[in-house]
Amino acid sequence: MSAVPDFPPSLFARKPYWAKRFGTAPFLPTTREEMDDLGWDSCDIVLVTGDAYVDHPSFGMAIIGRLLEAQGFRVGIIAQPDWTSAEPFRALGRPNLFFGVTAGNMDSMVNHYTADRKIRSNDAYTPGDVHGHRPDRAVIVYAQRAREAYKDVPVVAGGIEASLRRIAHYDYWQDKVRRSVLLDARADILLFGNAERALVELAHRVAAGEHPREITDLRGTAFLRDAVPGGYVELDSSEVDTPGPVDANPDPYAMVSPSTCAEAETKQEPKSAAEESGARVVRFHRDIPRGTPRDQTVIRIPAFEQVKGDSVLYAHASRVLHLETNPGNARAIVQRHGDKEVWLNPPPIPLTTAEMDAVFDLPYARAPHPSYGDARIPAWEMIRFSVNIMRGCFGGCTFCSITEHEGRIIQSRSEESVLKEIEEIRDKVDGFTGVVSDLGGPTANMYRLACKDPEIERNCRRLSCVYPGICKNLDTDHTPLVNLYRKARALPGIKKILIASGLRYDLAVESPEYVKELVTHHVGGYLKIAPEHTESGPLSRMMKPGMGAYDRFKAMFEKYSKQAGKEQYLIPYFIAAHPGTSDEDMLNLALWLKRHNFRADQVQAFLPSPMALATAMWHSGRDPLRGIKRKAGDRVPVARGARARRLHKAFLRYHDPNNWPLLRDALKRMGRADLIGNGKHHLIPTWQPAGTGQGTGGARAATGGRVTRGGKALKQRGQTFQTQHKGVETAARPAGPGQKKGPPRAKSRPGKRRVRRG
């Protein structure tokens, strides 16, 4: 295996670039006037972001900006610039080192469009919650405008949009495979994942005179090469995972001359560019060289031109990419794009607890930039009283982009750092009433969970630590988290600590003490969890546990709620139209909802985000979890058309009269007309209320509409706030005849520089 450092240099090991000459800015400057107030004649680095500038560790630009400031660099921020010309990109003058561009906390296409490709009317990361303050494919547009503003200034791309588009990727909005964003943006280098290590090293080396295009040895970076350098063993990805025959079957009736056949038998395969440069290429039918160091091996995945026209090879490339995500054993990956090689170095080494503490202890103002005045920024409002306690998720849910961005290794902060931040919120943030809205992360209860053996962790290639079952090597002890909860709520001035991040309930049931602590003290009337489905077919394609774990958790939740004398509710979330889901699966889910007296408030169909495994299933109809084959029978069912997707959403809202005509037709087609009737055991009635079920057959209800609770109509927001849309959300609430009150409706919240978790 490669020489992966157990203890890489500290994030703060380098001597600050400007030492302590400039100190700390109250806010990083966004105008020349603010630069003048700080005594700056120029910025060393200018960061361009699609989000409003909120100086808070839940916003990526704030973390990156403050970290670079701590390294001694003068950092300016251009937030949500007018991209129709290059002039706004000159607002802070020519940066001395480079431009850093990002779309913001969300992929710009997810931010702009719903799962049905309809334009959203709002933007949670914009003052006033208004749409239209960032372009589509913001990384590409910002990088090109920065290049126009100052042609000789290097451009560094980063953030979640760049991370998820670093290789050839399926683009749902254009329904085609696009090439790496690195080429379209014409950036000099791309940083993927949580890029603190790479960015700090990059900034210091550029300051020392290197050009970003010359820096090719940083983990977590992607860049262009003309060919594979000499000294590498190039491992064809089919040696890692063979997709089956990739050539069309020959025509047995084709007229071929004997001389042609003889030529074909004796013809030698031409050397590749890698072989010409001295690299050793291992092809399909040769043994992988034993003892080859991983840091001298590169895996070649099918070229952009191949995966663009062959969805089977696309699924194969996706599988290989995900097998190379463990920093302990990942190898470099290369993908040909025309005459250029897109090279991906292995993922970054996770931050230590001390480094995490240092990043979150930087001098954030913990507020939006003063230039926004009293304008409402929903994403800020949702997280202003919350604390991020960890990063990463080892769940491996295929619809979620956490693996490609933050990775599977949990990076936790210390108790002291978390408690210090709670005290800062209490003492410094206006409007705090004593209620902390969340202590969480991508998954609320993975704090300090890790593999029992670091050596096993370094060598593991599993895509999930908890599927198909919890790994025996995973430490599931929730005691550190229980202790953190207790210390946090014991702080003076703290009235309540809520847990709003998604909970992995199959882990929680391994620690009854944790469930009791959570239910007794940290649930604000409802707790959202995500079974995602009830049927084994779609669950296996999601890598989610069966309903047995849900039933166990539900029993614990109700038991401890009763012991605490509290009326509390579970709010389960479900997915519509996920790959692997048949109409029968959705019908069974609808029957489960009716049997348990649940009614779904929010319904959205699966959104194929770039690079996710489920997106490969959606595009190719193949399952990358099980190896890729070309056999006709080895297909994943996909609800691709508008009517099929609408039907899957309608099953989740079986109680909505607008969906009844569509459901009646479907039930008759499926041979389940026995579920149509006016009895309690029927799914939908035979009668139709006047004025319902017209036109779109439930399209309005499927994207929001009205929610009834005890006969009272309530306005429902259609927008879901999240850092990276995982695809779907259905919040189901208990409902029933004569119910006078129910649980609060689950509300989505923006992630803390993370993707949506499963």
PDB file of N, CA, C and O in Angstrom, residues 329-391:
ATOM      1  N   ASN A 329      -6.054   3.551   1.382  1.00  0.00           N
ATOM      2  CA  ASN A 329      -5.613   2.623   0.334  1.00  0.00           C
ATOM      3  C   ASN A 329      -5.953   3.082  -1.076  1.00  0.00           C
ATOM      4  O   ASN A 329      -5.700   2.362  -2.036  1.00  0.00           O
ATOM      5  N   ALA A 330      -6.537   4.268  -1.215  1.00  0.00           N
ATOM      6  CA  ALA A 330      -6.937   4.742  -2.539  1.00  0.00           C
ATOM      7  C   ALA A 330      -5.723   4.994  -3.426  1.00  0.00           C
ATOM      8  O   ALA A 330      -4.668   5.430  -2.959  1.00  0.00           O
ATOM      9  N   ARG A 331      -5.896   4.706  -4.700  1.00  0.00           N
ATOM     10  CA  ARG A 331      -4.879   4.994  -5.699  1.00  0.00           C
ATOM     11  C   ARG A 331      -5.326   6.163  -6.570  1.00  0.00           C
ATOM     12  O   ARG A 331      -6.499   6.525  -6.597  1.00  0.00           O
ATOM     13  N   ALA A 332      -4.395   6.745  -7.267  1.00  0.00           N
ATOM     14  CA  ALA A 332      -4.732   7.812  -8.199  1.00  0.00           C
ATOM     15  C   ALA A 332      -5.593   7.247  -9.324  1.00  0.00           C
ATOM     16  O   ALA A 332      -5.530   6.052  -9.646  1.00  0.00           O
ATOM     17  N   ILE A 333      -6.418   8.105  -9.910  1.00  0.00           N
ATOM     18  CA  ILE A 333      -7.301   7.726 -11.017  1.00  0.00           C
ATOM     19  C   ILE A 333      -7.045   8.680 -12.168  1.00  0.00           C
ATOM     20  O   ILE A 333      -6.848   9.885 -11.967  1.00  0.00           O
ATOM     21  N   VAL A 334      -7.056   8.150 -13.381  1.00  0.00           N
ATOM     22  CA  VAL A 334      -6.878   8.989 -14.562  1.00  0.00           C
ATOM     23  C   VAL A 334      -7.973   8.662 -15.566  1.00  0.00           C
ATOM     24  O   VAL A 334      -8.369   7.495 -15.715  1.00  0.00           O
ATOM     25  N   GLN A 335      -8.482   9.701 -16.221  1.00  0.00           N
ATOM     26  CA  GLN A 335      -9.529   9.528 -17.237  1.00  0.00           C
ATOM     27  C   GLN A 335      -9.201  10.425 -18.430  1.00  0.00           C
ATOM     28  O   GLN A 335      -9.027  11.635 -18.280  1.00  0.00           O
ATOM     29  N   ARG A 336      -9.156   9.827 -19.582  1.00  0.00           N
ATOM     30  CA  ARG A 336      -8.826  10.572 -20.795  1.00  0.00           C
ATOM     31  C   ARG A 336      -9.999  11.433 -21.238  1.00  0.00           C
ATOM     32  O   ARG A 336     -11.148  10.983 -21.245  1.00  0.00           O
ATOM     33  N   HIS A 337      -9.711  12.694 -21.575  1.00  0.00           N
ATOM     34  CA  HIS A 337     -10.683  13.604 -22.176  1.00  0.00           C
ATOM     35  C   HIS A 337     -10.031  14.173 -23.430  1.00  0.00           C
ATOM     36  O   HIS A 337      -9.220  15.105 -23.347  1.00  0.00           O
ATOM     37  N   GLY A 338     -10.349  13.624 -24.585  1.00  0.00           N
ATOM     38  CA  GLY A 338      -9.712  14.102 -25.803  1.00  0.00           C
ATOM     39  C   GLY A 338      -8.218  13.865 -25.762  1.00  0.00           C
ATOM     40  O   GLY A 338      -7.754  12.734 -25.613  1.00  0.00           O
ATOM     41  N   ASP A 339      -7.441  14.938 -25.860  1.00  0.00           N
ATOM     42  CA  ASP A 339      -5.980  14.792 -25.826  1.00  0.00           C
ATOM     43  C   ASP A 339      -5.405  15.106 -24.453  1.00  0.00           C
ATOM     44  O   ASP A 339      -4.190  15.249 -24.305  1.00  0.00           O
ATOM     45  N   LYS A 340      -6.261  15.216 -23.437  1.00  0.00           N
ATOM     46  CA  LYS A 340      -5.818  15.522 -22.084  1.00  0.00           C
ATOM     47  C   LYS A 340      -6.209  14.402 -21.125  1.00  0.00           C
ATOM     48  O   LYS A 340      -7.207  13.711 -21.317  1.00  0.00           O
ATOM     49  N   GLU A 341      -5.387  14.263 -20.078  1.00  0.00           N
ATOM     50  CA  GLU A 341      -5.692  13.303 -19.017  1.00  0.00           C
ATOM     51  C   GLU A 341      -6.162  14.065 -17.782  1.00  0.00           C
ATOM     52  O   GLU A 341      -5.440  14.948 -17.287  1.00  0.00           O
ATOM     53  N   VAL A 342      -7.355  13.762 -17.296  1.00  0.00           N
ATOM     54  CA  VAL A 342      -7.811  14.304 -16.018  1.00  0.00           C
ATOM     55  C   VAL A 342      -7.306  13.366 -14.925  1.00  0.00           C
ATOM     56  O   VAL A 342      -7.689  12.199 -14.868  1.00  0.00           O
ATOM     57  N   TRP A 343      -6.455  13.893 -14.067  1.00  0.00           N
ATOM     58  CA  TRP A 343      -5.774  13.091 -13.037  1.00  0.00           C
ATOM     59  C   TRP A 343      -6.356  13.436 -11.679  1.00  0.00           C
ATOM     60  O   TRP A 343      -6.408  14.599 -11.303  1.00  0.00           O
ATOM     61  N   LEU A 344      -6.786  12.410 -10.936  1.00  0.00           N
ATOM     62  CA  LEU A 344      -7.300  12.588  -9.579  1.00  0.00           C
ATOM     63  C   LEU A 344      -6.329  11.934  -8.602  1.00  0.00           C
ATOM     64  O   LEU A 344      -6.109  10.718  -8.655  1.00  0.00           O
ATOM     65  N   ASN A 345      -5.754  12.735  -7.728  1.00  0.00           N
ATOM     66  CA  ASN A 345      -4.957  12.167  -6.651  1.00  0.00           C
ATOM     67  C   ASN A 345      -5.869  11.523  -5.606  1.00  0.00           C
ATOM     68  O   ASN A 345      -7.075  11.800  -5.562  1.00  0.00           O
ATOM     69  N   PRO A 346      -5.332  10.668  -4.734  1.00  0.00           N
ATOM     70  CA  PRO A 346      -6.161  10.066  -3.683  1.00  0.00           C
ATOM     71  C   PRO A 346      -6.810  11.125  -2.796  1.00  0.00           C
ATOM     72  O   PRO A 346      -6.346  12.270  -2.733  1.00  0.00           O
ATOM     73  N   PRO A 347      -7.880  10.767  -2.095  1.00  0.00           N
ATOM     74  CA  PRO A 347      -8.586  11.728  -1.230  1.00  0.00           C
ATOM     75  C   PRO A 347      -7.696  12.253  -0.110  1.00  0.00           C
ATOM     76  O   PRO A 347      -6.688  11.637   0.248  1.00  0.00           O
ATOM     77  N   PRO A 348      -8.060  13.402   0.464  1.00  0.00           N
ATOM     78  CA  PRO A 348      -7.236  14.001   1.525  1.00  0.00           C
ATOM     79  C   PRO A 348      -7.258  13.176   2.804  1.00  0.00           C
ATOM     80  O   PRO A 348      -8.208  12.445   3.079  1.00  0.00           O
ATOM     81  N   ILE A 349      -6.185  13.291   3.578  1.00  0.00           N
ATOM     82  CA  ILE A 349      -6.135  12.685   4.908  1.00  0.00           C
ATOM     83  C   ILE A 349      -7.070  13.472   5.825  1.00  0.00           C
ATOM     84  O   ILE A 349      -7.024  14.704   5.870  1.00  0.00           O
ATOM     85  N   PRO A 350      -7.981  12.801   6.552  1.00  0.00           N
ATOM     86  CA  PRO A 350      -8.921  13.519   7.425  1.00  0.00           C
ATOM     87  C   PRO A 350      -8.202  14.358   8.478  1.00  0.00           C
ATOM     88  O   PRO A 350      -7.067  14.061   8.879  1.00  0.00           O
ATOM     89  N   LEU A 351      -8.874  15.391   8.935  1.00  0.00           N
ATOM     90  CA  LEU A 351      -8.317  16.242   9.982  1.00  0.00           C
ATOM     91  C   LEU A 351      -8.350  15.518  11.320  1.00  0.00           C
ATOM     92  O   LEU A 351      -9.264  14.741  11.613  1.00  0.00           O
ATOM     93  N   THR A 352      -7.361  15.785  12.144  1.00  0.00           N
ATOM     94  CA  THR A 352      -7.362  15.277  13.512  1.00  0.00           C
ATOM     95  C   THR A 352      -8.336  16.095  14.358  1.00  0.00           C
ATOM     96  O   THR A 352      -8.810  17.165  13.936  1.00  0.00           O
ATOM     97  N   THR A 353      -8.628  15.614  15.553  1.00  0.00           N
ATOM     98  CA  THR A 353      -9.508  16.360  16.453  1.00  0.00           C
ATOM     99  C   THR A 353      -8.918  17.729  16.767  1.00  0.00           C
ATOM    100  O   THR A 353      -9.637  18.739  16.775  1.00  0.00           O
ATOM    101  N   ALA A 354      -7.607  17.797  16.999  1.00  0.00           N
ATOM    102  CA  ALA A 354      -6.973  19.083  17.297  1.00  0.00           C
ATOM    103  C   ALA A 354      -7.103  20.044  16.118  1.00  0.00           C
ATOM    104  O   ALA A 354      -7.349  21.248  16.300  1.00  0.00           O
ATOM    105  N   GLU A 355      -6.969  19.522  14.901  1.00  0.00           N
ATOM    106  CA  GLU A 355      -7.108  20.376  13.715  1.00  0.00           C
ATOM    107  C   GLU A 355      -8.558  20.815  13.524  1.00  0.00           C
ATOM    108  O   GLU A 355      -8.824  21.968  13.157  1.00  0.00           O
ATOM    109  N   MET A 356      -9.499  19.909  13.751  1.00  0.00           N
ATOM    110  CA  MET A 356     -10.916  20.285  13.673  1.00  0.00           C
ATOM    111  C   MET A 356     -11.219  21.401  14.669  1.00  0.00           C
ATOM    112  O   MET A 356     -11.911  22.383  14.345  1.00  0.00           O
ATOM    113  N   ASP A 357     -10.725  21.237  15.887  1.00  0.00           N
ATOM    114  CA  ASP A 357     -10.944  22.277  16.906  1.00  0.00           C
ATOM    115  C   ASP A 357     -10.388  23.619  16.436  1.00  0.00           C
ATOM    116  O   ASP A 357     -11.038  24.664  16.579  1.00  0.00           O
ATOM    117  N   ALA A 358      -9.177  23.585  15.893  1.00  0.00           N
ATOM    118  CA  ALA A 358      -8.542  24.827  15.465  1.00  0.00           C
ATOM    119  C   ALA A 358      -9.333  25.505  14.352  1.00  0.00           C
ATOM    120  O   ALA A 358      -9.476  26.735  14.332  1.00  0.00           O
ATOM    121  N   VAL A 359      -9.869  24.718  13.431  1.00  0.00           N
ATOM    122  CA  VAL A 359     -10.666  25.280  12.328  1.00  0.00           C
ATOM    123  C   VAL A 359     -11.936  25.928  12.858  1.00  0.00           C
ATOM    124  O   VAL A 359     -12.313  27.041  12.446  1.00  0.00           O
ATOM    125  N   PHE A 360     -12.609  25.272  13.781  1.00  0.00           N
ATOM    126  CA  PHE A 360     -13.870  25.806  14.290  1.00  0.00           C
ATOM    127  C   PHE A 360     -13.659  26.888  15.349  1.00  0.00           C
ATOM    128  O   PHE A 360     -14.598  27.623  15.667  1.00  0.00           O
ATOM    129  N   ASP A 361     -12.444  26.995  15.876  1.00  0.00           N
ATOM    130  CA  ASP A 361     -12.150  28.035  16.863  1.00  0.00           C
ATOM    131  C   ASP A 361     -11.611  29.317  16.232  1.00  0.00           C
ATOM    132  O   ASP A 361     -11.251  30.257  16.949  1.00  0.00           O
ATOM    133  N   LEU A 362     -11.560  29.388  14.915  1.00  0.00           N
ATOM    134  CA  LEU A 362     -11.091  30.603  14.247  1.00  0.00           C
ATOM    135  C   LEU A 362     -12.044  31.761  14.558  1.00  0.00           C
ATOM    136  O   LEU A 362     -13.210  31.544  14.917  1.00  0.00           O
ATOM    137  N   PRO A 363     -11.577  33.005  14.427  1.00  0.00           N
ATOM    138  CA  PRO A 363     -12.355  34.162  14.910  1.00  0.00           C
ATOM    139  C   PRO A 363     -13.502  34.579  13.983  1.00  0.00           C
ATOM    140  O   PRO A 363     -13.489  35.656  13.378  1.00  0.00           O
ATOM    141  N   TYR A 364     -14.505  33.719  13.871  1.00  0.00           N
ATOM    142  CA  TYR A 364     -15.673  34.033  13.045  1.00  0.00           C
ATOM    143  C   TYR A 364     -16.516  35.126  13.710  1.00  0.00           C
ATOM    144  O   TYR A 364     -16.689  35.140  14.934  1.00  0.00           O
ATOM    145  N   ALA A 365     -17.088  35.989  12.891  1.00  0.00           N
ATOM    146  CA  ALA A 365     -18.012  36.999  13.418  1.00  0.00           C
ATOM    147  C   ALA A 365     -19.359  36.383  13.770  1.00  0.00           C
ATOM    148  O   ALA A 365     -20.151  36.995  14.488  1.00  0.00           O
ATOM    149  N   ARG A 366     -19.633  35.174  13.245  1.00  0.00           N
ATOM    150  CA  ARG A 366     -20.870  34.440  13.510  1.00  0.00           C
ATOM    151  C   ARG A 366     -22.096  35.256  13.123  1.00  0.00           C
ATOM    152  O   ARG A 366     -23.103  35.268  13.823  1.00  0.00           O
ATOM    153  N   ALA A 367     -22.018  35.914  11.973  1.00  0.00           N
ATOM    154  CA  ALA A 367     -23.129  36.757  11.511  1.00  0.00           C
ATOM    155  C   ALA A 367     -22.959  37.008  10.017  1.00  0.00           C
ATOM    156  O   ALA A 367     -21.857  36.897   9.475  1.00  0.00           O
ATOM    157  N   PRO A 368     -24.044  37.398   9.328  1.00  0.00           N
ATOM    158  CA  PRO A 368     -23.922  37.818   7.932  1.00  0.00           C
ATOM    159  C   PRO A 368     -23.153  39.124   7.828  1.00  0.00           C
ATOM    160  O   PRO A 368     -23.083  39.909   8.786  1.00  0.00           O
ATOM    161  N   HIS A 369     -22.583  39.374   6.673  1.00  0.00           N
ATOM    162  CA  HIS A 369     -21.849  40.619   6.456  1.00  0.00           C
ATOM    163  C   HIS A 369     -22.789  41.804   6.676  1.00  0.00           C
ATOM    164  O   HIS A 369     -23.960  41.780   6.269  1.00  0.00           O
ATOM    165  N   PRO A 370     -22.315  42.865   7.322  1.00  0.00           N
ATOM    166  CA  PRO A 370     -23.184  44.007   7.642  1.00  0.00           C
ATOM    167  C   PRO A 370     -23.854  44.647   6.421  1.00  0.00           C
ATOM    168  O   PRO A 370     -24.893  45.294   6.561  1.00  0.00           O
ATOM    169  N   SER A 371     -23.290  44.482   5.230  1.00  0.00           N
ATOM    170  CA  SER A 371     -23.866  45.113   4.041  1.00  0.00           C
ATOM    171  C   SER A 371     -25.264  44.600   3.720  1.00  0.00           C
ATOM    172  O   SER A 371     -26.015  45.255   2.994  1.00  0.00           O
ATOM    173  N   TYR A 372     -25.644  43.428   4.277  1.00  0.00           N
ATOM    174  CA  TYR A 372     -26.965  42.885   3.994  1.00  0.00           C
ATOM    175  C   TYR A 372     -28.049  43.511   4.864  1.00  0.00           C
ATOM    176  O   TYR A 372     -29.238  43.265   4.650  1.00  0.00           O
ATOM    177  N   GLY A 373     -27.648  44.297   5.858  1.00  0.00           N
ATOM    178  CA  GLY A 373     -28.621  44.950   6.720  1.00  0.00           C
ATOM    179  C   GLY A 373     -29.523  43.950   7.422  1.00  0.00           C
ATOM    180  O   GLY A 373     -29.052  42.963   8.003  1.00  0.00           O
ATOM    181  N   ASP A 374     -30.826  44.191   7.334  1.00  0.00           N
ATOM    182  CA  ASP A 374     -31.804  43.322   7.994  1.00  0.00           C
ATOM    183  C   ASP A 374     -32.378  42.269   7.049  1.00  0.00           C
ATOM    184  O   ASP A 374     -33.374  41.616   7.386  1.00  0.00           O
ATOM    185  N   ALA A 375     -31.795  42.120   5.871  1.00  0.00           N
ATOM    186  CA  ALA A 375     -32.314  41.141   4.914  1.00  0.00           C
ATOM    187  C   ALA A 375     -32.264  39.736   5.504  1.00  0.00           C
ATOM    188  O   ALA A 375     -31.291  39.345   6.156  1.00  0.00           O
ATOM    189  N   ARG A 376     -33.306  38.993   5.271  1.00  0.00           N
ATOM    190  CA  ARG A 376     -33.423  37.637   5.805  1.00  0.00           C
ATOM    191  C   ARG A 376     -32.649  36.656   4.921  1.00  0.00           C
ATOM    192  O   ARG A 376     -32.834  36.611   3.709  1.00  0.00           O
ATOM    193  N   ILE A 377     -31.759  35.872   5.557  1.00  0.00           N
ATOM    194  CA  ILE A 377     -31.028  34.809   4.859  1.00  0.00           C
ATOM    195  C   ILE A 377     -31.448  33.488   5.507  1.00  0.00           C
ATOM    196  O   ILE A 377     -30.960  33.132   6.582  1.00  0.00           O
ATOM    197  N   PRO A 378     -32.387  32.763   4.909  1.00  0.00           N
ATOM    198  CA  PRO A 378     -32.946  31.571   5.564  1.00  0.00           C
ATOM    199  C   PRO A 378     -31.909  30.552   6.013  1.00  0.00           C
ATOM    200  O   PRO A 378     -32.032  29.970   7.098  1.00  0.00           O
ATOM    201  N   ALA A 379     -30.885  30.306   5.202  1.00  0.00           N
ATOM    202  CA  ALA A 379     -29.871  29.322   5.591  1.00  0.00           C
ATOM    203  C   ALA A 379     -29.161  29.731   6.872  1.00  0.00           C
ATOM    204  O   ALA A 379     -28.838  28.890   7.717  1.00  0.00           O
ATOM    205  N   TRP A 380     -28.913  31.013   7.026  1.00  0.00           N
ATOM    206  CA  TRP A 380     -28.286  31.512   8.252  1.00  0.00           C
ATOM    207  C   TRP A 380     -29.244  31.371   9.428  1.00  0.00           C
ATOM    208  O   TRP A 380     -28.848  30.942  10.521  1.00  0.00           O
ATOM    209  N   GLU A 381     -30.496  31.717   9.229  1.00  0.00           N
ATOM    210  CA  GLU A 381     -31.466  31.621  10.319  1.00  0.00           C
ATOM    211  C   GLU A 381     -31.612  30.190  10.817  1.00  0.00           C
ATOM    212  O   GLU A 381     -31.829  29.953  12.006  1.00  0.00           O
ATOM    213  N   MET A 382     -31.472  29.241   9.908  1.00  0.00           N
ATOM    214  CA  MET A 382     -31.652  27.844  10.291  1.00  0.00           C
ATOM    215  C   MET A 382     -30.489  27.291  11.102  1.00  0.00           C
ATOM    216  O   MET A 382     -30.665  26.341  11.861  1.00  0.00           O
ATOM    217  N   ILE A 383     -29.298  27.878  10.963  1.00  0.00           N
ATOM    218  CA  ILE A 383     -28.132  27.302  11.646  1.00  0.00           C
ATOM    219  C   ILE A 383     -27.506  28.242  12.671  1.00  0.00           C
ATOM    220  O   ILE A 383     -26.516  27.869  13.305  1.00  0.00           O
ATOM    221  N   ARG A 384     -28.068  29.411  12.863  1.00  0.00           N
ATOM    222  CA  ARG A 384     -27.389  30.408  13.700  1.00  0.00           C
ATOM    223  C   ARG A 384     -27.233  29.950  15.144  1.00  0.00           C
ATOM    224  O   ARG A 384     -26.307  30.368  15.838  1.00  0.00           O
ATOM    225  N   PHE A 385     -28.114  29.067  15.623  1.00  0.00           N
ATOM    226  CA  PHE A 385     -28.020  28.578  17.002  1.00  0.00           C
ATOM    227  C   PHE A 385     -27.666  27.091  17.047  1.00  0.00           C
ATOM    228  O   PHE A 385     -27.989  26.407  18.020  1.00  0.00           O
ATOM    229  N   SER A 386     -27.023  26.589  16.008  1.00  0.00           N
ATOM    230  CA  SER A 386     -26.650  25.175  15.968  1.00  0.00           C
ATOM    231  C   SER A 386     -25.135  25.034  15.957  1.00  0.00           C
ATOM    232  O   SER A 386     -24.410  25.982  15.658  1.00  0.00           O
ATOM    233  N   VAL A 387     -24.663  23.834  16.269  1.00  0.00           N
ATOM    234  CA  VAL A 387     -23.226  23.566  16.359  1.00  0.00           C
ATOM    235  C   VAL A 387     -22.910  22.284  15.602  1.00  0.00           C
ATOM    236  O   VAL A 387     -23.558  21.250  15.811  1.00  0.00           O
ATOM    237  N   ASN A 388     -21.923  22.355  14.727  1.00  0.00           N
ATOM    238  CA  ASN A 388     -21.457  21.188  13.983  1.00  0.00           C
ATOM    239  C   ASN A 388     -20.386  20.485  14.814  1.00  0.00           C
ATOM    240  O   ASN A 388     -19.347  21.079  15.106  1.00  0.00           O
ATOM    241  N   ILE A 389     -20.633  19.231  15.182  1.00  0.00           N
ATOM    242  CA  ILE A 389     -19.717  18.528  16.077  1.00  0.00           C
ATOM    243  C   ILE A 389     -18.817  17.536  15.352  1.00  0.00           C
ATOM    244  O   ILE A 389     -17.862  17.029  15.943  1.00  0.00           O
ATOM    245  N   MET A 390     -19.102  17.250  14.074  1.00  0.00           N
ATOM    246  CA  MET A 390     -18.298  16.257  13.357  1.00  0.00           C
ATOM    247  C   MET A 390     -18.511  16.392  11.858  1.00  0.00           C
ATOM    248  O   MET A 390     -19.366  17.143  11.402  1.00  0.00           O
ATOM    249  N   ARG A 391     -17.702  15.653  11.111  1.00  0.00           N
ATOM    250  CA  ARG A 391     -17.792  15.566   9.652  1.00  0.00           C
ATOM    251  C   ARG A 391     -17.788  14.111   9.227  1.00  0.00           C
ATOM    252  O   ARG A 391     -17.315  13.246   9.942  1.00  0.00           O
TER     253      ARG A 391
END
